[in-house]
Amino acid sequence: MPQSNDKKLIFSGIQPTGTFTLGNYIGAIRNWGPLQEDYNCVYSIVDLHAITVRQDPAKLRQNTLQAYALLLACGIDPEKSIAFIQSHNVNHAELSWVLACTTQFGELSRMTQFKDKSAKHANDVNAGLFTYPVLMAADILAYNADLVPIGVDQKQHLELARNIAARFNQRYGEFFTLPEPYIPKTGAKIMSLQDPDKKMSKSDDNPNACVLILDDKDTIIRKFKRAVTDSESVVCYGEGKSGINNLMTIYSAVTGKSFDEITSEFAGKGYGDFKLAVGEAVADHLEPVRTAYAKLIADKAYLKDCYTKGSESAMKITRKVLTKVYHKVGFVDQR
């Protein structure tokens, strides 16, 4: 997995919290594969982040391996990109401590996701939950990444990473690159099928609200048939039509058709026809992913070889960065 000096570097990570949703796929993961041709790409299953919420150890291991296999199934080529498991690279956690010492308490207390997760997990508001945005910054800055593919709800975390990097540079001299967001033009945020004013989430209490990329065709079609729409019957994008807007965004993302083309295609047809078409299009689009995943998850030796080589490559890059950081802050050199 050679890295080219004339290409910008992209870093992105995803938590191993079960099967990825259609929102994860359209908003982020499916865009990662094509990026490999134009950028040096580093992708990580961020299992250290996952334990900010209480996890069953056996389930976490299973989810981590499944998430890694899903990354490859979605188009990440371990020969073109560095793809690894976060806990296999200790440099992330080490850099996080240094960066925590240049992060202000007030900055972390203002993080929206900390407030949301604290409310959701009120019986376990741990220090890791509070400081994990610093680890997220370390994930990015350990590679001096130029770009970070993010959803619109991650802008605050990236802005914090930029602030931390700028503050470090001001204290110790220019070193860290200030990472920029890479946000897809369309499909950046897929909403719940049952509450289209809320982001699609696998943790939704309503199983019909979320499509998982490993759902079979019948399940996907059934969920779309039950999708919430509005009292009208015209398939068009507009104000007060958040359900149809969401379905049109999804259909556009998997077919490549514009909203005008979709409106023309379903002129004179009702929402039932449209919801069925969206379900079938999504299921057909995801079929290659499901097939590739089934093959990969059955070959544990291949997966281990890939994530081991990936972590070795990641360690080489980040160790150089961390060594320079340690020198800059005044630690005694080891060699």
Coordinates of C-alpha atoms in Angstrom, one line a residue:
M1 CA 0.0 0.0 0.0
P2 CA 2.5 2.7 -1.2
Q3 CA 1.7 6.3 -0.4
S4 CA 2.4 8.9 -3.1
N5 CA 4.1 12.1 -2.0
D6 CA 2.2 14.2 -4.7
K7 CA -1.2 13.3 -3.4
K8 CA -3.1 14.7 -0.4
L9 CA -3.9 12.4 2.5
I10 CA -7.4 11.6 3.6
F11 CA -8.2 10.0 7.0
S12 CA -11.5 8.7 8.0
G13 CA -12.7 6.3 10.8
I14 CA -16.0 4.6 11.6
Q15 CA -17.1 3.0 14.8
P16 CA -17.8 -0.8 15.0
T17 CA -21.2 -0.5 16.5
G18 CA -22.9 -3.1 14.3
T19 CA -23.9 -3.2 10.6
F20 CA -23.5 0.1 8.8
T21 CA -26.7 1.9 7.9
L22 CA -27.8 3.1 4.4
G23 CA -27.1 6.5 5.8
N24 CA -23.5 5.6 6.7
Y25 CA -23.1 4.1 3.2
I26 CA -24.5 6.9 1.1
G27 CA -23.2 9.7 3.3
A28 CA -19.7 8.4 3.7
I29 CA -18.5 4.9 3.0
R30 CA -19.4 4.4 -0.6
N31 CA -17.4 7.6 -1.4
W32 CA -14.3 6.2 0.2
G33 CA -13.5 3.7 -2.5
P34 CA -13.3 6.2 -5.4
L35 CA -11.1 8.5 -3.3
Q36 CA -8.3 5.9 -3.4
E37 CA -7.5 6.8 -7.0
D38 CA -6.8 10.5 -6.3
Y39 CA -5.7 10.5 -2.6
N40 CA -3.5 8.7 -0.1
C41 CA -6.3 7.2 2.0
V42 CA -6.1 5.9 5.6
Y43 CA -9.3 4.2 7.0
S44 CA -9.8 2.9 10.5
I45 CA -12.3 1.0 12.5
V46 CA -12.2 3.2 15.6
D47 CA -12.8 0.7 18.4
L48 CA -11.2 2.9 21.0
H49 CA -14.1 5.4 20.5
A50 CA -16.6 2.6 20.8
I51 CA -15.9 2.0 24.5
T52 CA -17.0 5.4 25.5
V53 CA -20.3 3.6 25.7
R54 CA -20.4 0.3 27.6
Q55 CA -19.8 -2.6 25.3
D56 CA -20.0 -6.4 25.6
P57 CA -16.4 -7.5 24.9
A58 CA -17.3 -10.5 22.7
K59 CA -19.8 -8.5 20.7
L60 CA -17.3 -5.6 20.3
R61 CA -14.7 -8.0 18.8
Q62 CA -17.3 -9.5 16.5
N63 CA -18.6 -6.1 15.4
T64 CA -15.0 -4.8 14.8
L65 CA -14.2 -7.7 12.5
Q66 CA -17.5 -7.4 10.7
A67 CA -17.0 -3.6 10.3
Y68 CA -13.5 -4.2 8.8
A69 CA -14.9 -6.8 6.3
L70 CA -17.7 -4.3 5.4
L71 CA -15.2 -1.6 4.6
L72 CA -13.5 -4.0 2.1
A73 CA -16.8 -5.1 0.8
C74 CA -17.8 -1.4 0.2
G75 CA -14.7 -0.9 -2.1
I76 CA -11.7 -0.2 0.2
D77 CA -8.8 -1.9 -1.4
P78 CA -6.1 -2.8 1.2
E79 CA -3.5 -2.7 -1.7
K80 CA -4.4 1.0 -2.4
S81 CA -5.3 2.3 1.1
I82 CA -4.2 1.8 4.6
A83 CA -7.1 0.0 6.4
F84 CA -6.6 -0.9 10.0
I85 CA -8.1 -1.3 13.5
Q86 CA -7.5 1.8 15.7
S87 CA -6.5 -0.1 18.8
H88 CA -3.7 -1.8 16.9
N89 CA -1.9 1.5 16.6
V90 CA -1.0 2.8 20.0
N91 CA 0.2 6.1 18.6
H92 CA -3.3 7.4 18.4
A93 CA -3.8 7.1 22.2
E94 CA -0.3 8.5 22.9
L95 CA -0.8 11.6 20.7
S96 CA -4.3 12.1 22.2
W97 CA -2.7 12.7 25.7
V98 CA -0.4 15.4 24.4
L99 CA -3.3 17.1 22.5
A100 CA -5.5 16.9 25.5
C101 CA -3.0 19.1 27.3
T102 CA -3.6 21.8 24.6
T103 CA -7.4 21.5 24.6
Q104 CA -9.6 23.7 26.8
F105 CA -12.2 22.2 29.1
G106 CA -14.7 24.7 27.8
E107 CA -14.2 23.5 24.2
L108 CA -15.1 20.0 25.2
S109 CA -18.1 21.0 27.3
R110 CA -19.6 22.7 24.3
M111 CA -19.5 19.6 22.1
T112 CA -23.1 18.8 20.9
Q113 CA -22.6 15.0 20.7
F114 CA -21.3 14.9 24.3
K115 CA -24.5 16.6 25.5
D116 CA -26.6 14.2 23.4
K117 CA -24.8 11.0 24.5
S118 CA -24.7 12.1 28.1
A119 CA -28.5 12.4 28.1
K120 CA -28.8 9.0 26.4
H121 CA -26.4 7.2 28.7
A122 CA -27.0 9.2 31.9
N123 CA -25.8 6.2 34.0
D124 CA -22.3 6.2 32.4
V125 CA -21.1 9.7 31.7
N126 CA -17.5 8.8 31.8
A127 CA -14.3 10.9 31.2
G128 CA -13.7 9.1 27.9
L129 CA -17.1 10.3 26.6
F130 CA -16.0 13.8 27.5
T131 CA -12.5 13.7 25.9
Y132 CA -13.1 11.5 22.9
P133 CA -13.1 14.5 20.5
V134 CA -9.4 14.9 21.4
L135 CA -8.8 11.3 20.4
M136 CA -10.7 12.0 17.2
A137 CA -8.3 15.0 16.6
A138 CA -5.4 12.7 17.3
D139 CA -6.7 10.2 14.7
I140 CA -6.6 12.9 12.1
L141 CA -3.4 14.8 13.1
A142 CA -1.4 11.6 13.6
Y143 CA -1.2 11.4 9.8
N144 CA -1.2 15.2 9.2
A145 CA -4.2 14.5 7.1
D146 CA -5.2 17.2 4.6
L147 CA -8.9 16.1 4.3
V148 CA -11.5 14.3 6.4
P149 CA -14.7 12.9 4.8
I150 CA -17.4 13.9 7.2
G151 CA -21.1 14.2 7.5
V152 CA -22.6 17.6 8.3
D153 CA -23.0 16.6 11.9
Q154 CA -19.3 16.1 12.3
K155 CA -18.3 19.6 11.4
Q156 CA -17.9 20.6 15.1
H157 CA -15.5 17.8 15.8
L158 CA -13.3 18.7 12.8
E159 CA -13.3 22.4 13.8
L160 CA -12.1 21.3 17.2
A161 CA -9.3 19.3 15.6
R162 CA -8.3 22.4 13.6
N163 CA -8.3 24.5 16.7
I164 CA -6.2 22.0 18.6
A165 CA -3.7 21.9 15.7
A166 CA -3.5 25.6 15.4
R167 CA -3.0 26.0 19.2
F168 CA -0.2 23.4 19.1
N169 CA 1.5 25.2 16.2
Q170 CA 1.3 28.5 18.0
R171 CA 2.9 27.1 21.1
Y172 CA 5.6 24.8 19.6
G173 CA 6.1 26.1 16.0
E174 CA 4.3 25.2 12.7
F175 CA 3.9 21.4 12.4
F176 CA 0.4 20.1 12.1
T177 CA -1.6 20.5 8.9
L178 CA -5.0 22.1 9.5
P179 CA -7.4 19.5 8.1
E180 CA -10.2 20.5 5.7
P181 CA -13.6 18.8 5.5
Y182 CA -14.5 16.6 2.5
I183 CA -18.3 16.6 2.3
P184 CA -20.1 14.9 -0.7
K185 CA -22.3 17.2 -2.6
T186 CA -25.3 14.9 -2.4
G187 CA -26.5 12.3 0.0
A188 CA -24.5 13.8 2.9
K189 CA -27.3 13.1 5.4
I190 CA -29.9 10.4 5.1
M191 CA -32.9 10.7 7.4
S192 CA -35.0 8.2 9.3
L193 CA -37.7 6.4 7.2
Q194 CA -40.1 6.8 10.1
D195 CA -39.2 10.3 11.3
P196 CA -37.6 12.1 8.3
D197 CA -36.7 15.1 10.4
K198 CA -34.2 12.9 12.3
K199 CA -31.0 11.3 11.0
M200 CA -31.2 7.6 10.2
S201 CA -29.6 5.7 13.1
K202 CA -29.2 2.0 13.8
S203 CA -30.0 2.8 17.5
D204 CA -33.5 3.9 16.5
D205 CA -36.2 2.1 18.6
N206 CA -38.3 1.6 15.5
P207 CA -36.7 -1.2 13.3
N208 CA -38.5 0.2 10.3
A209 CA -36.7 3.6 10.6
C210 CA -33.3 2.3 9.5
V211 CA -32.0 0.3 6.6
L212 CA -28.9 -1.8 7.2
I213 CA -26.7 -2.4 4.2
L214 CA -26.8 -6.2 4.9
D215 CA -30.6 -6.3 5.1
D216 CA -31.9 -8.8 2.5
K217 CA -34.0 -7.5 -0.5
D218 CA -37.4 -8.3 1.0
T219 CA -36.6 -6.5 4.3
I220 CA -35.3 -3.4 2.5
I221 CA -38.4 -3.2 0.3
R222 CA -40.7 -3.8 3.3
K223 CA -39.0 -0.9 5.2
F224 CA -39.4 1.5 2.3
K225 CA -43.0 0.5 1.7
R226 CA -43.6 1.6 5.4
A227 CA -41.7 4.9 5.0
V228 CA -43.5 8.0 6.3
T229 CA -44.5 10.5 3.6
D230 CA -47.1 13.3 3.6
S231 CA -50.7 13.7 2.6
E232 CA -50.0 14.7 -1.0
S233 CA -49.3 12.2 -3.8
V234 CA -47.0 14.1 -6.1
V235 CA -43.4 12.9 -6.2
C236 CA -41.5 16.2 -6.1
Y237 CA -38.9 17.9 -3.9
G238 CA -40.3 20.8 -1.8
E239 CA -41.1 22.5 1.5
G240 CA -43.1 20.4 4.0
K241 CA -42.2 17.2 2.2
S242 CA -39.3 15.9 4.3
G243 CA -40.3 12.2 3.9
I244 CA -40.5 12.4 0.1
N245 CA -37.4 14.7 0.0
N246 CA -35.5 12.0 1.9
L247 CA -36.7 9.2 -0.4
M248 CA -35.8 11.3 -3.5
T249 CA -32.3 11.9 -2.0
I250 CA -31.8 8.1 -1.5
Y251 CA -33.2 7.2 -5.0
S252 CA -31.0 9.9 -6.6
A253 CA -27.9 8.6 -4.7
V254 CA -28.3 4.9 -5.9
T255 CA -29.5 5.6 -9.4
G256 CA -27.6 8.8 -10.3
K257 CA -30.9 10.5 -11.4
S258 CA -31.6 14.2 -10.7
F259 CA -34.6 15.3 -8.8
D260 CA -36.2 16.6 -12.0
E261 CA -35.7 13.3 -13.7
I262 CA -37.2 11.5 -10.7
T263 CA -40.2 13.8 -10.8
S264 CA -40.7 13.1 -14.5
E265 CA -40.3 9.4 -14.0
F266 CA -43.1 9.2 -11.4
A267 CA -45.4 11.8 -12.9
G268 CA -49.0 10.5 -12.6
K269 CA -47.9 7.8 -10.2
G270 CA -48.5 7.6 -6.4
Y271 CA -46.3 7.3 -3.4
G272 CA -46.8 3.6 -3.3
D273 CA -45.2 3.1 -6.7
F274 CA -42.3 5.4 -5.8
K275 CA -41.6 3.8 -2.4
L276 CA -41.5 0.3 -4.1
A277 CA -39.1 1.6 -6.7
V278 CA -36.8 3.2 -4.1
G279 CA -36.7 -0.1 -2.1
E280 CA -35.9 -2.2 -5.2
A281 CA -33.2 0.3 -6.4
V282 CA -31.6 0.3 -3.0
A283 CA -31.7 -3.5 -2.6
D284 CA -30.2 -4.0 -6.1
H285 CA -27.5 -1.4 -5.5
L286 CA -26.5 -3.1 -2.2
E287 CA -26.5 -6.6 -3.6
P288 CA -22.7 -6.6 -4.6
V289 CA -21.8 -5.4 -1.1
R290 CA -23.7 -8.2 0.6
T291 CA -22.1 -10.8 -1.8
A292 CA -18.6 -9.4 -1.2
Y293 CA -19.1 -9.3 2.6
A294 CA -20.3 -12.9 2.8
K295 CA -17.1 -14.0 1.0
L296 CA -14.8 -11.8 3.1
I297 CA -16.3 -12.6 6.6
A298 CA -15.8 -16.3 5.8
D299 CA -12.1 -15.8 5.3
K300 CA -10.7 -14.7 8.7
A301 CA -7.1 -15.4 7.7
Y302 CA -7.3 -13.0 4.8
L303 CA -8.9 -10.3 7.0
K304 CA -6.2 -10.7 9.6
D305 CA -3.5 -10.4 7.0
C306 CA -5.1 -7.2 5.7
Y307 CA -5.6 -5.5 9.1
T308 CA -2.2 -6.5 10.3
K309 CA -0.4 -5.1 7.3
G310 CA -2.6 -2.0 7.6
S311 CA -1.7 -1.4 11.2
E312 CA 2.0 -1.8 10.4
S313 CA 1.8 0.9 7.7
A314 CA -0.2 3.2 10.0
M315 CA 2.3 2.7 12.8
K316 CA 5.2 3.8 10.5
I317 CA 3.5 7.0 9.5
T318 CA 2.3 8.0 13.0
R319 CA 5.4 7.0 14.9
K320 CA 7.3 9.6 12.9
V321 CA 4.7 12.2 13.7
L322 CA 4.6 11.3 17.4
T323 CA 8.4 11.3 17.7
K324 CA 8.5 14.9 16.4
V325 CA 5.6 15.9 18.6
Y326 CA 7.4 14.5 21.7
H327 CA 10.6 16.4 20.8
K328 CA 8.6 19.6 20.3
V329 CA 6.9 19.5 23.7
G330 CA 10.3 18.9 25.4
F331 CA 10.4 15.1 26.1
V332 CA 13.8 13.5 26.2
D333 CA 14.5 11.7 23.0
Q334 CA 14.7 7.9 23.3
R335 CA 17.4 7.5 20.6

